[in-house]
Structures are given as structure tokens and as C-alpha cells.
Coordinates of N, CA and C in Angstrom, one line a residue:
M1 N 1.2 -1.3 -0.2 CA 0.2 -0.2 0.1 C 1.1 1.5 -0.1
D2 N 0.2 2.5 -1.0 CA 1.1 3.9 -1.1 C 0.7 4.6 0.1
L3 N 2.2 4.9 0.5 CA 1.5 6.5 1.3 C 1.0 7.4 1.0
T4 N 0.0 7.3 0.5 CA -0.7 8.5 0.2 C -1.8 8.3 1.3
L5 N -2.0 9.9 1.7 CA -3.4 9.9 2.9 C -4.5 11.1 2.2
D6 N -5.8 11.1 2.8 CA -6.6 11.9 2.8 C -6.2 12.4 3.8
V7 N -6.0 13.9 4.1 CA -5.9 14.7 5.5 C -6.4 15.5 5.6
E8 N -8.0 16.3 5.9 CA -8.6 16.8 5.6 C -8.7 17.2 3.7
N9 N -8.8 19.1 3.2 CA -8.9 18.7 2.2 C -7.2 18.7 1.3
Y10 N -6.5 17.8 1.8 CA -5.3 17.8 1.4 C -4.6 16.0 1.3
K11 N -3.9 15.3 0.3 CA -3.9 14.4 -0.1 C -2.0 14.4 0.6
L12 N -2.0 13.4 1.7 CA 0.2 13.6 2.2 C 0.7 12.9 1.5
N13 N 1.7 12.7 0.6 CA 2.0 11.8 -0.7 C 3.9 11.9 0.4
I14 N 3.8 10.6 0.2 CA 5.4 10.5 0.1 C 5.7 9.7 -0.9
R15 N 6.8 10.7 -1.3 CA 7.5 9.7 -2.7 C 9.3 9.2 -2.7
S16 N 9.0 8.7 -3.5 CA 11.2 9.0 -3.7 C 11.5 8.5 -5.2
A17 N 12.4 9.3 -5.3 CA 13.3 9.7 -7.0 C 14.6 9.5 -6.8
G18 N 14.4 9.5 -8.2 CA 16.9 8.8 -8.6 C 16.4 9.7 -9.5
L19 N 18.1 10.3 -9.1 CA 18.4 11.4 -9.9 C 19.9 10.7 -10.8
I20 N 19.7 11.0 -11.9 CA 21.1 9.6 -12.7 C 21.3 11.1 -14.0
I21 N 22.6 11.1 -13.4 CA 23.2 11.6 -14.6 C 24.2 11.2 -15.3
H22 N 24.1 11.4 -16.6 CA 25.3 11.0 -18.2 C 26.0 12.0 -18.8
N23 N 27.0 12.3 -19.3 CA 27.6 13.3 -19.6 C 26.9 14.4 -20.0
N24 N 26.2 14.8 -18.5 CA 26.1 16.3 -18.3 C 24.5 16.5 -19.1
K25 N 24.1 15.0 -18.7 CA 22.5 15.0 -18.9 C 21.9 14.0 -17.9
V26 N 20.2 14.4 -17.3 CA 19.6 14.0 -16.7 C 18.2 13.3 -17.9
L27 N 18.5 12.4 -16.5 CA 17.1 11.0 -17.0 C 15.9 11.3 -16.6
V28 N 15.0 12.2 -16.7 CA 13.5 12.7 -16.4 C 12.8 11.2 -17.0
H29 N 11.5 11.3 -16.1 CA 10.1 10.2 -16.6 C 9.1 11.5 -17.6
D30 N 8.6 11.5 -18.7 CA 8.3 12.7 -19.8 C 6.5 10.9 -20.0
N31 N 5.4 11.5 -19.5 CA 4.7 11.5 -19.6 C 3.6 12.1 -20.8
I32 N 3.9 11.7 -22.0 CA 3.1 12.6 -22.9 C 2.4 13.6 -23.1
N33 N 1.3 12.7 -22.5 CA -0.4 13.5 -21.2 C 0.2 14.7 -20.9
A34 N 1.2 14.7 -20.4 CA 1.3 15.9 -19.4 C 2.6 16.5 -20.4
D35 N 2.6 18.2 -19.4 CA 2.9 19.3 -20.2 C 4.3 19.3 -19.4
Y36 N 4.6 18.8 -18.8 CA 6.3 19.4 -17.4 C 7.2 17.3 -17.3
Y37 N 8.4 17.5 -17.5 CA 8.8 16.4 -16.9 C 9.1 16.3 -15.2
C38 N 9.4 15.1 -14.6 CA 9.6 15.2 -13.0 C 11.0 13.9 -13.4
L39 N 11.3 14.0 -12.2 CA 12.6 12.3 -12.4 C 12.1 11.2 -12.2
P40 N 12.2 9.9 -12.5 CA 11.6 8.9 -11.5 C 11.5 8.0 -10.5
G41 N 10.1 7.2 -10.4 CA 10.4 7.4 -8.8 C 9.3 6.8 -9.1
G42 N 8.3 7.4 -7.8 CA 7.2 6.5 -6.8 C 7.1 6.5 -6.3
R43 N 5.8 6.6 -5.4 CA 5.2 6.2 -4.2 C 5.8 5.4 -3.3
V44 N 6.4 5.5 -1.8 CA 7.0 5.2 -0.9 C 6.3 4.2 -0.6
A45 N 5.9 2.9 -0.5 CA 5.2 1.5 0.2 C 4.8 1.6 1.7
I46 N 3.9 1.7 2.3 CA 4.1 1.2 3.9 C 5.1 1.1 4.7
G47 N 5.9 0.7 5.3 CA 7.0 0.1 5.9 C 8.6 -0.3 4.6
E48 N 8.7 0.8 4.4 CA 9.4 0.5 3.2 C 9.8 2.0 3.0
N49 N 11.8 1.9 3.1 CA 12.4 3.1 3.1 C 12.6 3.6 1.9
S50 N 12.6 4.9 1.6 CA 13.0 5.8 0.4 C 14.0 5.0 -0.6
E51 N 15.3 4.6 0.2 CA 16.4 3.7 -0.9 C 15.2 2.9 -1.2
E52 N 14.8 1.9 -0.7 CA 14.4 0.2 -1.8 C 13.0 0.8 -2.3
T53 N 12.5 1.8 -2.0 CA 11.8 2.7 -2.9 C 12.0 2.8 -4.3
I54 N 12.8 3.2 -4.3 CA 13.7 4.1 -5.9 C 14.3 2.9 -6.0
K55 N 14.9 2.0 -6.1 CA 15.0 1.3 -6.3 C 14.0 0.0 -7.0
R56 N 13.5 -0.5 -6.6 CA 12.0 -1.2 -6.9 C 11.4 -0.5 -7.4
E57 N 10.8 1.0 -8.0 CA 10.2 1.8 -8.8 C 11.1 1.8 -10.5
L58 N 12.7 1.6 -9.8 CA 13.6 2.0 -11.5 C 13.4 0.7 -12.3
K59 N 13.3 -0.8 -11.6 CA 13.2 -2.1 -11.7 C 11.8 -2.2 -12.5
E60 N 11.2 -1.7 -11.7 CA 9.3 -1.9 -12.4 C 9.8 -1.2 -13.8
E61 N 9.8 0.4 -13.3 CA 9.2 0.6 -14.6 C 10.1 1.0 -16.0
L62 N 11.8 0.5 -15.6 CA 13.0 0.2 -16.4 C 13.2 -0.8 -16.4
G63 N 13.3 -1.5 -15.6 CA 14.2 -3.3 -15.4 C 15.3 -3.0 -15.5
K64 N 16.1 -2.2 -14.4 CA 17.2 -1.7 -13.8 C 17.7 -1.6 -12.8
E65 N 18.7 -2.5 -13.0 CA 19.2 -2.5 -11.6 C 19.9 -1.1 -10.8
V66 N 19.7 -0.5 -9.6 CA 21.1 1.0 -9.8 C 21.4 1.1 -8.4
E67 N 22.1 1.7 -8.0 CA 22.6 1.6 -6.5 C 22.7 3.2 -6.3
V68 N 22.2 3.7 -4.6 CA 22.0 4.8 -3.6 C 23.3 5.6 -4.1
L69 N 23.9 6.4 -4.4 CA 24.9 6.6 -4.1 C 25.4 8.0 -2.8
E70 N 24.1 8.7 -3.4 CA 23.9 9.6 -2.1 C 22.8 10.6 -1.5
D71 N 22.0 10.8 -0.8 CA 21.1 11.4 -0.6 C 21.1 12.9 -1.1
A72 N 20.4 13.6 -2.7 CA 20.8 14.3 -2.8 C 19.7 15.4 -2.9
S73 N 18.2 15.2 -2.1 CA 17.2 16.3 -1.6 C 16.6 15.5 -1.2
T74 N 15.9 16.7 -0.3 CA 14.7 16.3 0.1 C 13.4 17.4 -0.1
I75 N 12.1 17.4 -0.4 CA 11.7 18.4 -1.1 C 10.5 18.9 -0.4
E76 N 9.8 19.5 0.2 CA 8.1 19.8 0.7 C 7.9 20.4 -0.5
N77 N 6.7 19.6 -1.3 CA 6.4 20.0 -2.3 C 4.7 20.4 -2.0
F78 N 3.8 21.6 -2.7 CA 3.0 21.9 -2.0 C 2.0 22.1 -3.3
F79 N 1.4 21.8 -3.9 CA 0.8 21.8 -5.2 C -0.8 21.6 -5.0
E80 N -1.7 21.6 -6.4 CA -2.8 20.9 -7.0 C -2.6 21.0 -8.2
M81 N -3.3 19.1 -8.0 CA -3.6 18.9 -9.8 C -4.8 17.7 -9.2
N82 N -5.7 18.0 -10.7 CA -6.5 18.1 -10.5 C -7.8 18.3 -9.4
N83 N -7.7 19.4 -9.3 CA -8.4 20.3 -8.4 C -8.2 19.6 -7.1
T84 N -7.1 18.3 -6.1 CA -6.9 18.0 -5.5 C -5.4 18.6 -4.7
K85 N -5.3 18.9 -4.2 CA -4.1 20.1 -3.2 C -3.7 18.4 -2.8
Y86 N -1.8 19.4 -2.5 CA -1.3 17.8 -2.1 C 0.3 18.5 -1.6
H87 N -0.1 17.4 -0.3 CA 1.7 18.2 0.5 C 2.6 16.9 0.5
E88 N 3.2 16.4 0.0 CA 4.3 15.6 -0.2 C 5.7 15.8 -0.1
I89 N 6.1 15.0 1.0 CA 7.6 14.9 1.0 C 8.0 14.1 0.0
Y90 N 9.1 15.1 -0.6 CA 10.3 14.3 -1.6 C 11.2 14.0 -1.7
F91 N 12.1 12.7 -1.4 CA 13.4 12.1 -1.6 C 13.9 12.2 -2.9
V92 N 14.8 12.9 -3.0 CA 15.6 12.4 -4.2 C 17.2 11.7 -3.8
H93 N 17.0 10.7 -4.4 CA 18.5 10.3 -4.5 C 19.3 10.1 -5.6
K94 N 20.7 10.1 -5.4 CA 21.3 10.0 -6.7 C 22.1 9.1 -6.6
L95 N 21.3 8.5 -8.0 CA 21.9 6.8 -7.9 C 22.4 6.9 -9.8
E96 N 22.8 5.5 -10.0 CA 23.9 4.9 -11.0 C 23.3 3.6 -11.3
F97 N 23.6 3.6 -12.3 CA 22.9 1.7 -12.8 C 24.2 1.4 -12.1
K98 N 23.6 -0.3 -11.8 CA 24.8 -1.0 -11.6 C 25.5 -2.0 -12.9
D99 N 24.5 -2.0 -13.5 CA 25.2 -2.8 -14.9 C 26.3 -1.4 -15.9
D100 N 27.8 -2.0 -16.1 CA 28.5 -1.4 -17.0 C 27.8 -0.5 -18.3
E101 N 27.1 -1.8 -18.8 CA 26.7 -1.2 -19.9 C 25.9 0.2 -20.3
D102 N 24.8 -0.6 -19.4 CA 23.4 0.6 -19.0 C 23.9 2.2 -18.0
K103 N 25.3 2.2 -17.9 CA 26.0 3.4 -17.6 C 27.0 4.1 -19.0
K104 N 26.1 3.3 -20.0 CA 26.3 4.0 -21.6 C 25.1 4.5 -21.8
I105 N 23.7 4.3 -21.0 CA 22.6 4.1 -22.1 C 22.7 6.0 -21.9
E106 N 21.9 6.7 -23.2 CA 21.9 7.6 -23.5 C 20.9 7.8 -24.3
Y107 N 20.3 6.6 -24.6 CA 18.6 6.6 -25.2 C 17.6 7.1 -25.1
T108 N 16.4 7.2 -25.2 CA 14.7 6.6 -25.1 C 14.9 5.6 -24.4
L109 N 14.3 5.9 -23.1 CA 13.7 4.2 -22.5 C 12.4 4.0 -22.4
D110 N 12.1 2.7 -22.3 CA 10.9 2.6 -23.1 C 9.5 2.4 -21.2
N111 N 8.8 2.1 -21.0 CA 8.5 1.5 -20.0 C 8.7 0.3 -19.4
M112 N 8.8 -0.2 -19.0 CA 8.4 -1.7 -18.9 C 7.1 -2.1 -18.3
E113 N 6.3 -1.1 -17.5 CA 4.8 -2.1 -17.0 C 3.9 -1.9 -18.3
G114 N 4.3 -1.6 -19.5 CA 3.4 -1.5 -20.5 C 2.5 -0.1 -20.7
K115 N 3.5 1.0 -19.9 CA 2.8 1.9 -19.9 C 2.7 2.7 -20.8
D116 N 2.6 2.5 -21.9 CA 3.8 3.3 -23.6 C 3.1 5.2 -23.3
Y117 N 2.5 5.3 -22.9 CA 2.3 7.3 -22.2 C 3.4 7.4 -21.7
L118 N 4.2 7.0 -20.7 CA 5.7 6.9 -20.0 C 6.8 6.4 -21.2
K119 N 7.6 7.8 -21.1 CA 8.9 7.0 -21.7 C 10.1 8.2 -20.5
Y120 N 11.5 7.1 -20.1 CA 12.6 8.0 -19.3 C 13.6 8.7 -20.9
K121 N 13.4 9.9 -20.9 CA 14.4 11.0 -21.6 C 15.5 11.0 -21.3
W122 N 16.2 12.1 -21.6 CA 17.9 12.1 -21.1 C 18.0 14.1 -21.5
L123 N 17.8 14.5 -21.1 CA 17.6 16.5 -20.6 C 19.2 17.1 -20.4
D124 N 19.1 17.8 -21.4 CA 20.9 18.5 -21.5 C 20.9 19.4 -20.2
I125 N 21.7 19.4 -19.2 CA 21.7 20.2 -18.1 C 21.9 21.6 -18.0
N126 N 23.0 21.9 -19.0 CA 23.2 22.9 -20.0 C 22.0 24.0 -20.0
K127 N 20.4 23.3 -20.5 CA 19.9 23.5 -21.1 C 18.4 23.3 -20.3
I128 N 19.1 23.7 -18.9 CA 17.7 22.3 -17.8 C 16.3 23.9 -18.0
E129 N 16.9 25.3 -18.1 CA 16.8 26.6 -17.8 C 14.8 26.3 -18.8
E130 N 15.5 25.6 -20.0 CA 14.2 25.4 -21.3 C 13.0 24.4 -20.6
Y131 N 13.6 23.7 -19.8 CA 12.1 22.7 -19.4 C 11.7 22.6 -18.4
K132 N 10.3 22.3 -18.3 CA 9.2 23.2 -17.3 C 9.4 21.3 -16.6
I133 N 10.0 21.1 -15.6 CA 10.4 20.4 -14.6 C 10.0 21.0 -13.3
L134 N 9.3 19.3 -12.9 CA 8.5 19.7 -11.4 C 9.2 18.7 -10.4
P135 N 8.8 19.0 -8.9 CA 8.7 20.6 -8.9 C 9.7 21.1 -9.5
K136 N 9.4 22.6 -9.2 CA 10.0 23.7 -9.5 C 12.0 23.6 -9.5
C137 N 11.5 23.7 -8.0 CA 13.4 23.7 -7.0 C 14.1 22.5 -8.1
L138 N 13.6 21.6 -8.3 CA 14.7 20.4 -9.1 C 15.6 21.2 -9.8
K139 N 14.8 22.2 -10.5 CA 16.4 22.5 -11.6 C 17.1 22.7 -10.7
R140 N 17.3 23.6 -9.5 CA 18.2 24.1 -8.4 C 19.2 22.8 -8.3
V141 N 18.4 21.8 -7.7 CA 19.3 21.0 -7.3 C 19.8 20.6 -8.5
I142 N 19.6 20.1 -9.7 CA 20.1 19.2 -10.5 C 21.2 20.3 -11.3
K143 N 21.4 21.5 -11.1 CA 22.3 22.5 -12.2 C 23.7 22.5 -10.7
D144 N 23.2 23.3 -9.7 CA 24.0 23.4 -8.8 C 24.7 21.8 -8.2
A145 N 24.3 21.2 -8.8 CA 25.3 19.2 -7.6 C 25.5 19.3 -6.9
K146 N 25.3 20.3 -5.7 CA 25.4 20.0 -4.5 C 24.6 19.7 -3.5
F147 N 25.0 18.6 -2.9 CA 23.8 17.8 -1.9 C 24.4 17.3 -0.9
P148 N 23.5 17.0 -0.1 CA 22.3 16.8 0.1 C 21.5 18.4 0.5
V149 N 20.3 19.3 -0.5 CA 19.6 20.0 -0.6 C 17.9 19.8 0.5
H150 N 18.4 20.7 1.4 CA 16.7 20.3 1.0 C 15.9 21.9 0.8
C151 N 15.1 21.8 0.1 CA 13.8 22.8 -0.4 C 12.7 22.6 -0.3
I152 N 11.7 24.2 0.1 CA 10.1 23.8 0.0 C 9.6 24.3 -1.6
N153 N 8.9 23.6 -1.8 CA 8.0 23.9 -3.5 C 7.1 24.1 -3.2
D154 N 6.3 25.5 -3.3 CA 4.9 25.9 -2.3 C 4.3 26.8 -3.6
D155 N 3.1 25.9 -4.5 CA 2.6 26.0 -5.6 C 1.7 26.5 -5.0
L156 N 0.8 26.7 -4.3 CA -0.1 26.6 -3.4 C 0.1 28.0 -3.0
I157 N 1.0 29.1 -2.9 CA 1.1 30.3 -2.6 C 0.4 31.2 -3.1
N158 N -0.7 31.6 -2.4 CA -1.9 33.4 -2.9 C -3.1 32.3 -4.0
K159 N -2.9 30.7 -3.6 CA -3.8 30.3 -4.1 C -5.2 30.2 -3.0
E160 N -4.9 29.7 -1.9 CA -6.2 29.3 -0.7 C -6.8 30.8 -0.6

């Protein structure tokens, strides 16, 4: 069971995401039905820590084994989607593929769970400002590459 709870007029999410960088490019999750990118990952399951989550998620989504190199960021993320307000705790781990051949990947990857609308692309970090990446403070985390970073992303300011 994923750690998503309804609390008053919010949903509380606990998520884990992976930051993989190769040749100055970052791997992102691209949902072709959305107008933004995010890091690959997913919700933490009850009884699971965020490192186990990101390893499980990338095995399920990409069919790839990863190792956690370090904690990159913890983001307190407040946003609204589909008329629902979210309070999300977002753990970002710097990762690397375990397999040496996977470390050479720079092409678009398909979702292994049969979700054809999900693709995993590499974005040039030098052009990171040109992309819509959520949560917004991830751009700074990716560009600065000085870990760990704590940031607060509040897209609900002035909306209440």
C-alpha cells in the first residue's frame, strides 16, 4: 500500500525519486499526456524506506538495477492537481545503474510495465532552464549538484 493519505482537504504523499546523470544529461520521466518532466520514481510503500522504493520503482519501470550513491535532496512539495491539493515529501537520491553497459545509455527508454504513455528521456543540464521540470526547485538541485539540499516548493502560495 502506497503512503498516500487523505488529510482534511489535502492528499499527503511520500515519494522517492532518482537522479541519474550521464555526460551532463539527466534522466527524466516524460508522461506524454502532461506538459512537464519529473524524475523517475514513485510512492513509498508502507514499511518501505525511500532507498528501497527507488530501487524497486526503477526495476519495475525500466527493468534496471540501480545503486544509491547519496541523498541528493528532500523537497517539501505543495501543489494542486486535478482540483486536489497535495502536501508531498519528496526524497531524491543520486543513483547510478549497477550494470556497466547500462551506464552508457543515452537513448530514450520505454516503460517496462506496459505504460506506453511513459518515456524516460535525457535532458541536457546546460539547457535545464528551457524545460518545465516539477517540482520547480529540482532545476536548482540538478544544476548546482551540491548535495544534500533541502528545499520547499510551494505552488499553493496565494491560491488559498
